[in-house]
One Martini backbone bead per residue (centre of mass of N, CA, C, O) as a GRO file, in nm:
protein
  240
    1UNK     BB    1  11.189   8.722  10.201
    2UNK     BB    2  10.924   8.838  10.334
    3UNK     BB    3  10.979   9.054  10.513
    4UNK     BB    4  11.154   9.210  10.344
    5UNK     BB    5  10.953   9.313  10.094
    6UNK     BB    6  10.779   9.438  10.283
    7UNK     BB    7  10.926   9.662  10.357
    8UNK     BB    8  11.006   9.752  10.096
    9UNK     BB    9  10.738   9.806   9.988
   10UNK     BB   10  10.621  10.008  10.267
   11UNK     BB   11  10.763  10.245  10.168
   12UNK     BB   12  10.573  10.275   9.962
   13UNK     BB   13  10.235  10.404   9.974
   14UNK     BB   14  10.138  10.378   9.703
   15UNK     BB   15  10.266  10.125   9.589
   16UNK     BB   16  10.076   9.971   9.807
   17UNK     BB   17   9.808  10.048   9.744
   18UNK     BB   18   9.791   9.936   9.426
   19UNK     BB   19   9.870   9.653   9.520
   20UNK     BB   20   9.612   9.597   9.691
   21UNK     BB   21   9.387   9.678   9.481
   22UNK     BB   22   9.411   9.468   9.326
   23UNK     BB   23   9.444   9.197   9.476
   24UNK     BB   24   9.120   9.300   9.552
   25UNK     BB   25   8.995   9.245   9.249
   26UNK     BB   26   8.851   9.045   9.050
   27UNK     BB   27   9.063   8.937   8.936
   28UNK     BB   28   9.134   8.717   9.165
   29UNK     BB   29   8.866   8.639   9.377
   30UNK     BB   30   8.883   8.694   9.693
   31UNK     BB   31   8.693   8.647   9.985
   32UNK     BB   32   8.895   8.804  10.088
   33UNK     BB   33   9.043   9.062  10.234
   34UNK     BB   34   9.337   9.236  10.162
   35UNK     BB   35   9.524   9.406  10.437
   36UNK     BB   36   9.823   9.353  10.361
   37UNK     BB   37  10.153   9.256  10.237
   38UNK     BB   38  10.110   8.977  10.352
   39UNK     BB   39   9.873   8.853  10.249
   40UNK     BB   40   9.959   8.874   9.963
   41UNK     BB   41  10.193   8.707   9.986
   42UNK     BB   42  10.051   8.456  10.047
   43UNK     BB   43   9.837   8.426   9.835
   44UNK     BB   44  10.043   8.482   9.588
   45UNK     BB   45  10.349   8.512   9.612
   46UNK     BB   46  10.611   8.631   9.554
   47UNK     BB   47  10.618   8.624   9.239
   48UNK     BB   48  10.398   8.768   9.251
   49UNK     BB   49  10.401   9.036   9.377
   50UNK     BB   50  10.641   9.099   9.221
   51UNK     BB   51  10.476   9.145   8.916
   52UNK     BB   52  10.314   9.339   9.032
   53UNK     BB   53  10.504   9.577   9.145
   54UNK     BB   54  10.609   9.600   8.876
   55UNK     BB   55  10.385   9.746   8.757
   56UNK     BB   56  10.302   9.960   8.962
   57UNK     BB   57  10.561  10.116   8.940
   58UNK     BB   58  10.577  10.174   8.605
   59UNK     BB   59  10.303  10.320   8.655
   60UNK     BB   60  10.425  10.548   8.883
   61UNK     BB   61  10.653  10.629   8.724
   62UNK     BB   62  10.537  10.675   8.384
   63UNK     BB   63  10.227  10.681   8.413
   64UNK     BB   64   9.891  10.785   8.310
   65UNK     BB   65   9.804  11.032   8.151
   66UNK     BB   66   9.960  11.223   7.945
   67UNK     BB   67  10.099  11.173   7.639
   68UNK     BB   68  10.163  11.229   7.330
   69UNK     BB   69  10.148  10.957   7.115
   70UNK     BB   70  10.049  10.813   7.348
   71UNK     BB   71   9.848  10.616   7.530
   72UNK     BB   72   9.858  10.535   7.841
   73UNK     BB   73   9.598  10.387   7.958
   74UNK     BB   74   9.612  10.179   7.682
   75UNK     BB   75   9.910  10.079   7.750
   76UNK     BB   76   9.864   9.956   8.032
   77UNK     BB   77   9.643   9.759   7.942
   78UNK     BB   78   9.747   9.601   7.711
   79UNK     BB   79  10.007   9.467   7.872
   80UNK     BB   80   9.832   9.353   8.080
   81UNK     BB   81   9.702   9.167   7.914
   82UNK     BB   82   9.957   9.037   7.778
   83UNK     BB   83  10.078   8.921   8.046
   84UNK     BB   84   9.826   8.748   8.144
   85UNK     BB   85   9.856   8.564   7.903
   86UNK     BB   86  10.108   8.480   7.927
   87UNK     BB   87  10.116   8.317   8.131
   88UNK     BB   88   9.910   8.115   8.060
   89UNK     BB   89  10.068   7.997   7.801
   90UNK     BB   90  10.294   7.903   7.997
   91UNK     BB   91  10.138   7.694   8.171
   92UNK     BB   92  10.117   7.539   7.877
   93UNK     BB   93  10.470   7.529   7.832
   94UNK     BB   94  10.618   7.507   8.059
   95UNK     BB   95  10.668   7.789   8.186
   96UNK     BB   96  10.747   8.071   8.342
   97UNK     BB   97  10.528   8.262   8.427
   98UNK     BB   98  10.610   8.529   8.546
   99UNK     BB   99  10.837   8.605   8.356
  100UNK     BB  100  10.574   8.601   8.103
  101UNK     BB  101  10.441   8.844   8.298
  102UNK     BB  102  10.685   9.059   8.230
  103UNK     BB  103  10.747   9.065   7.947
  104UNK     BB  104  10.475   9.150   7.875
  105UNK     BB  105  10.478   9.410   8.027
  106UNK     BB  106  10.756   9.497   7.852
  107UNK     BB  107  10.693   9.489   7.534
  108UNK     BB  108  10.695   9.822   7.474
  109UNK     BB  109  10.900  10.012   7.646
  110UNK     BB  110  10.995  10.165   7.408
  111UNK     BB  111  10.726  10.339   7.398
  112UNK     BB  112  10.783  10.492   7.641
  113UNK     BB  113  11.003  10.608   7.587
  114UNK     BB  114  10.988  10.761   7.356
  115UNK     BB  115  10.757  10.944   7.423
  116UNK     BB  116  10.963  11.054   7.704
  117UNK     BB  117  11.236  11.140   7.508
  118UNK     BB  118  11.047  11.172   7.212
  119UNK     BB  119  10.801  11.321   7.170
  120UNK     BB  120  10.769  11.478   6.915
  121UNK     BB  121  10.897  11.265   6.725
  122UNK     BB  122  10.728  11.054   6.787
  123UNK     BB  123  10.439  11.174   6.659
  124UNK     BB  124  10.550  11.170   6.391
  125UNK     BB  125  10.627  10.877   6.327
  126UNK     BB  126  10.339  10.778   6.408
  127UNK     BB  127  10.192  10.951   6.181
  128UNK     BB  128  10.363  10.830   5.930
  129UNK     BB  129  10.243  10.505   6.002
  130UNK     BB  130   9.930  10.630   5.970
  131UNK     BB  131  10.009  10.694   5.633
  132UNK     BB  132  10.130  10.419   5.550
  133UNK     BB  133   9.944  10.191   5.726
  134UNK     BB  134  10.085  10.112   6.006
  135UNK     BB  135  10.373  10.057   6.031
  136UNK     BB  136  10.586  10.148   6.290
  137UNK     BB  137  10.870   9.938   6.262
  138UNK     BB  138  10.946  10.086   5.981
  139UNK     BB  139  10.900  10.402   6.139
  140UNK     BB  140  11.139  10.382   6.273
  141UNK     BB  141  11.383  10.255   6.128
  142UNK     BB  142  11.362  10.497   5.925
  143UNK     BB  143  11.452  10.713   6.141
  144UNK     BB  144  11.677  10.523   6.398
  145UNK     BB  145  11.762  10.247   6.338
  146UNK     BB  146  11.527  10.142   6.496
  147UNK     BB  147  11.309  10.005   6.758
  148UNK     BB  148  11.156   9.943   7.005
  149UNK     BB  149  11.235   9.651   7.089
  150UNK     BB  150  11.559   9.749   7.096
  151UNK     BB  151  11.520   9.911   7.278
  152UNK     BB  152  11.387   9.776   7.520
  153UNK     BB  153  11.629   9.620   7.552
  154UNK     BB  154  11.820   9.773   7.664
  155UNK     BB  155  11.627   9.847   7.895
  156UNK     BB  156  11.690   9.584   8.030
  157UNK     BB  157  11.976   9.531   8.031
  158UNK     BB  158  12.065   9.778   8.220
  159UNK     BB  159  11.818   9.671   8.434
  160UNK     BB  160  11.910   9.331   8.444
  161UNK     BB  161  11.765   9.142   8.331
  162UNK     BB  162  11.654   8.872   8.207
  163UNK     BB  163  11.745   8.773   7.894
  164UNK     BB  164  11.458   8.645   7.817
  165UNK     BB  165  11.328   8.914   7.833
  166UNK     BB  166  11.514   9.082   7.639
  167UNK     BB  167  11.447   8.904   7.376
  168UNK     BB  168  11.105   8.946   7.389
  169UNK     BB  169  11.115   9.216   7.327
  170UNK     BB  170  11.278   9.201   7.052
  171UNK     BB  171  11.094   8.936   6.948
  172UNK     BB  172  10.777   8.983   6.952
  173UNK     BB  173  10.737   9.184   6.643
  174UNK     BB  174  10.878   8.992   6.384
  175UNK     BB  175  11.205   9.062   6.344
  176UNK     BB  176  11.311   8.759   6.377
  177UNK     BB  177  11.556   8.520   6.329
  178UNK     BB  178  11.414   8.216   6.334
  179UNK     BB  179  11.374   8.104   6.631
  180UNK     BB  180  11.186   8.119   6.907
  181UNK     BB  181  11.213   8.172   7.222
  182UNK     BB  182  10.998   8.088   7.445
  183UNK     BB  183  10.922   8.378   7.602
  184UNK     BB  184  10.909   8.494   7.278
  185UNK     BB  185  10.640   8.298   7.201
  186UNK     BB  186  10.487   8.366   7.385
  187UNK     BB  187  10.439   8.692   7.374
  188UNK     BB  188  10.332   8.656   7.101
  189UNK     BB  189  10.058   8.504   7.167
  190UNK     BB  190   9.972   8.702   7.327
  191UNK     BB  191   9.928   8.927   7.143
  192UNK     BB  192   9.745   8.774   6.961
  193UNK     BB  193   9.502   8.747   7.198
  194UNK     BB  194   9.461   9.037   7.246
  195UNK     BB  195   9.374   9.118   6.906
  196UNK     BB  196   9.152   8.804   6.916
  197UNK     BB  197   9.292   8.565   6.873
  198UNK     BB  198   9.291   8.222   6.857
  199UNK     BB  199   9.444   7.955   6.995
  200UNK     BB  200   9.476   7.825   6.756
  201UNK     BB  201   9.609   8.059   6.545
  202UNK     BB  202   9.910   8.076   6.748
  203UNK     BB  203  10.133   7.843   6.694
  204UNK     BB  204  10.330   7.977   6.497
  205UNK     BB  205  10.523   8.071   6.664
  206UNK     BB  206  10.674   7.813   6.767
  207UNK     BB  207  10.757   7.496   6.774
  208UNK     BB  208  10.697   7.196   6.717
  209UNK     BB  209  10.726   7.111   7.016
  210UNK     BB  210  10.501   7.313   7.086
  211UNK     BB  211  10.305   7.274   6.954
  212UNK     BB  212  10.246   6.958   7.044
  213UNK     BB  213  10.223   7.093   7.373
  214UNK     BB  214   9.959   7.284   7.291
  215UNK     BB  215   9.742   7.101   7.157
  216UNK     BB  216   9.629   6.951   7.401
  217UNK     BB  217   9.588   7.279   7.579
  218UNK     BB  218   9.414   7.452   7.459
  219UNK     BB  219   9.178   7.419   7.624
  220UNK     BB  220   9.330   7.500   7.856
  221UNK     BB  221   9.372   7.806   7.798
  222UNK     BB  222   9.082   7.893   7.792
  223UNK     BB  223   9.053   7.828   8.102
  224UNK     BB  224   9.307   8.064   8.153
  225UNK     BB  225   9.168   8.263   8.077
  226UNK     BB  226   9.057   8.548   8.135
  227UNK     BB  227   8.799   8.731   8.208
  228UNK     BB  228   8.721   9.063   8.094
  229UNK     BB  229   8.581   9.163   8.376
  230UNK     BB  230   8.849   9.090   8.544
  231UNK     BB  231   9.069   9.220   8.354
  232UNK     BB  232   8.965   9.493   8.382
  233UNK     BB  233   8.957   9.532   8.677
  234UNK     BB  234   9.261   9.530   8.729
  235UNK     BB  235   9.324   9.763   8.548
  236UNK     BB  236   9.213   9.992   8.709
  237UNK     BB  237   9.322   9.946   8.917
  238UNK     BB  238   9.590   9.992   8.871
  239UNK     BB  239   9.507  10.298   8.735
  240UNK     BB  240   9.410  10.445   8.997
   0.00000   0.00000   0.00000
């Protein structure tokens, strides 16, 4: 229901003002600009606005300003570039792209919590991963027997998520065992397009059909993938 969505989003001031400045950023391109939240929903449809809510929230939530050892601007960027990018890969394999832009964008959300939650601990395990080479998921599992990814499903399955995004922030870091599910290997993929590989080099994620389903596509995930200054400017509107 369109009116209510709106109703209860309207009650948020704040997050009422990020979710427009987004909507109305080059990220979209609309030639008119939207005044309302009902424009908004209307132009984007429900499952887009509520991606945005989604994002603008725990941006509001969990701030952006100085966290520890996380750069929060930093991260709520990447997030963001993972999310938009996980859409496209999901409408090229014909998965729900709002679901793939939702997963994407909590890929990391166990990071999130660790900063905010153990600061100082986490500073440390940070840095001792930064001197042995960068492992992060290898300096979190010797420290606390568990990674951010399983920690971020646990925070996903408690928030009631669907169990598919619960799975791909589990599963998106490399430490699955077996074939990964549909919009876990979406959001593999989002997570290597935003590190810069080529969508040709990114196919290894999926399973043997579902790679024969994006060799013909590759060529359109290019034409869906973000221009990078109207992606900047989305993530900018975001965090402002």
């Amino acid at each position: 229901d369109i009116d209510e969505l709106v109703h209860k989003i309207g009650r948020d001031q704040a997050l009422t003002a990020r979710v427009l400045r987004v909507a109305n950023s080059s990220f979209y391109g609309f030639p008119r600009k939207i005044a309302s939240l009902h424009d908004a929903v209307v132009v984007l449809g429900l499952a887009g606005v509520r991606s945005l809510v989604l994002s603008a929230g725990f941006v509001q939530a969990f701030g952006n300003g100085a966290g520890g050892a996380l750069d929060r601007p930093e991260y709520w960027k990447r997030s963001f570039r993972v999310a938009t990018y996980a859409k496209a890969v999901a409408k090229c394999l014909k998965q729900p792209p709002e679901v793939a832009f939702t997963a994407g964008m909590l890929h990391d959300i166990g990071q999130l919590v660790l900063d905010t939650c153990l600061q100082e601990q986490y500073a440390q395990v940070v840095a001792q991963a930064a001197a042995d080479g960068g492992d992060l998921i290898a300096a979190e599992q010797a420290a606390w027997g568990f990674h951010h990814g399983t920690l971020g499903a646990e925070v996903a399955r408690r928030w009631n998520f669907p169990t598919e995004i619960e799975h791909a922030i589990r599963d998106c870091h490399g430490q699955a065992t077996g074939a990964l599910e549909p919009i876990s290997a979406v959001v593999c993929m989002a997570i290597r397009l935003e590190r810069g590989e080529l969508p040709a080099a990114i196919a290894d994620c999926v399973s043997p059909a579902e790679r024969e389903l994006l060799g013909p596509a590759a060529s359109r995930l290019v034409e869906l993938l973000p221009d990078p200054q109207q992606l900047e400017a989305g993530v900018a509107s975001l965090l402002g």
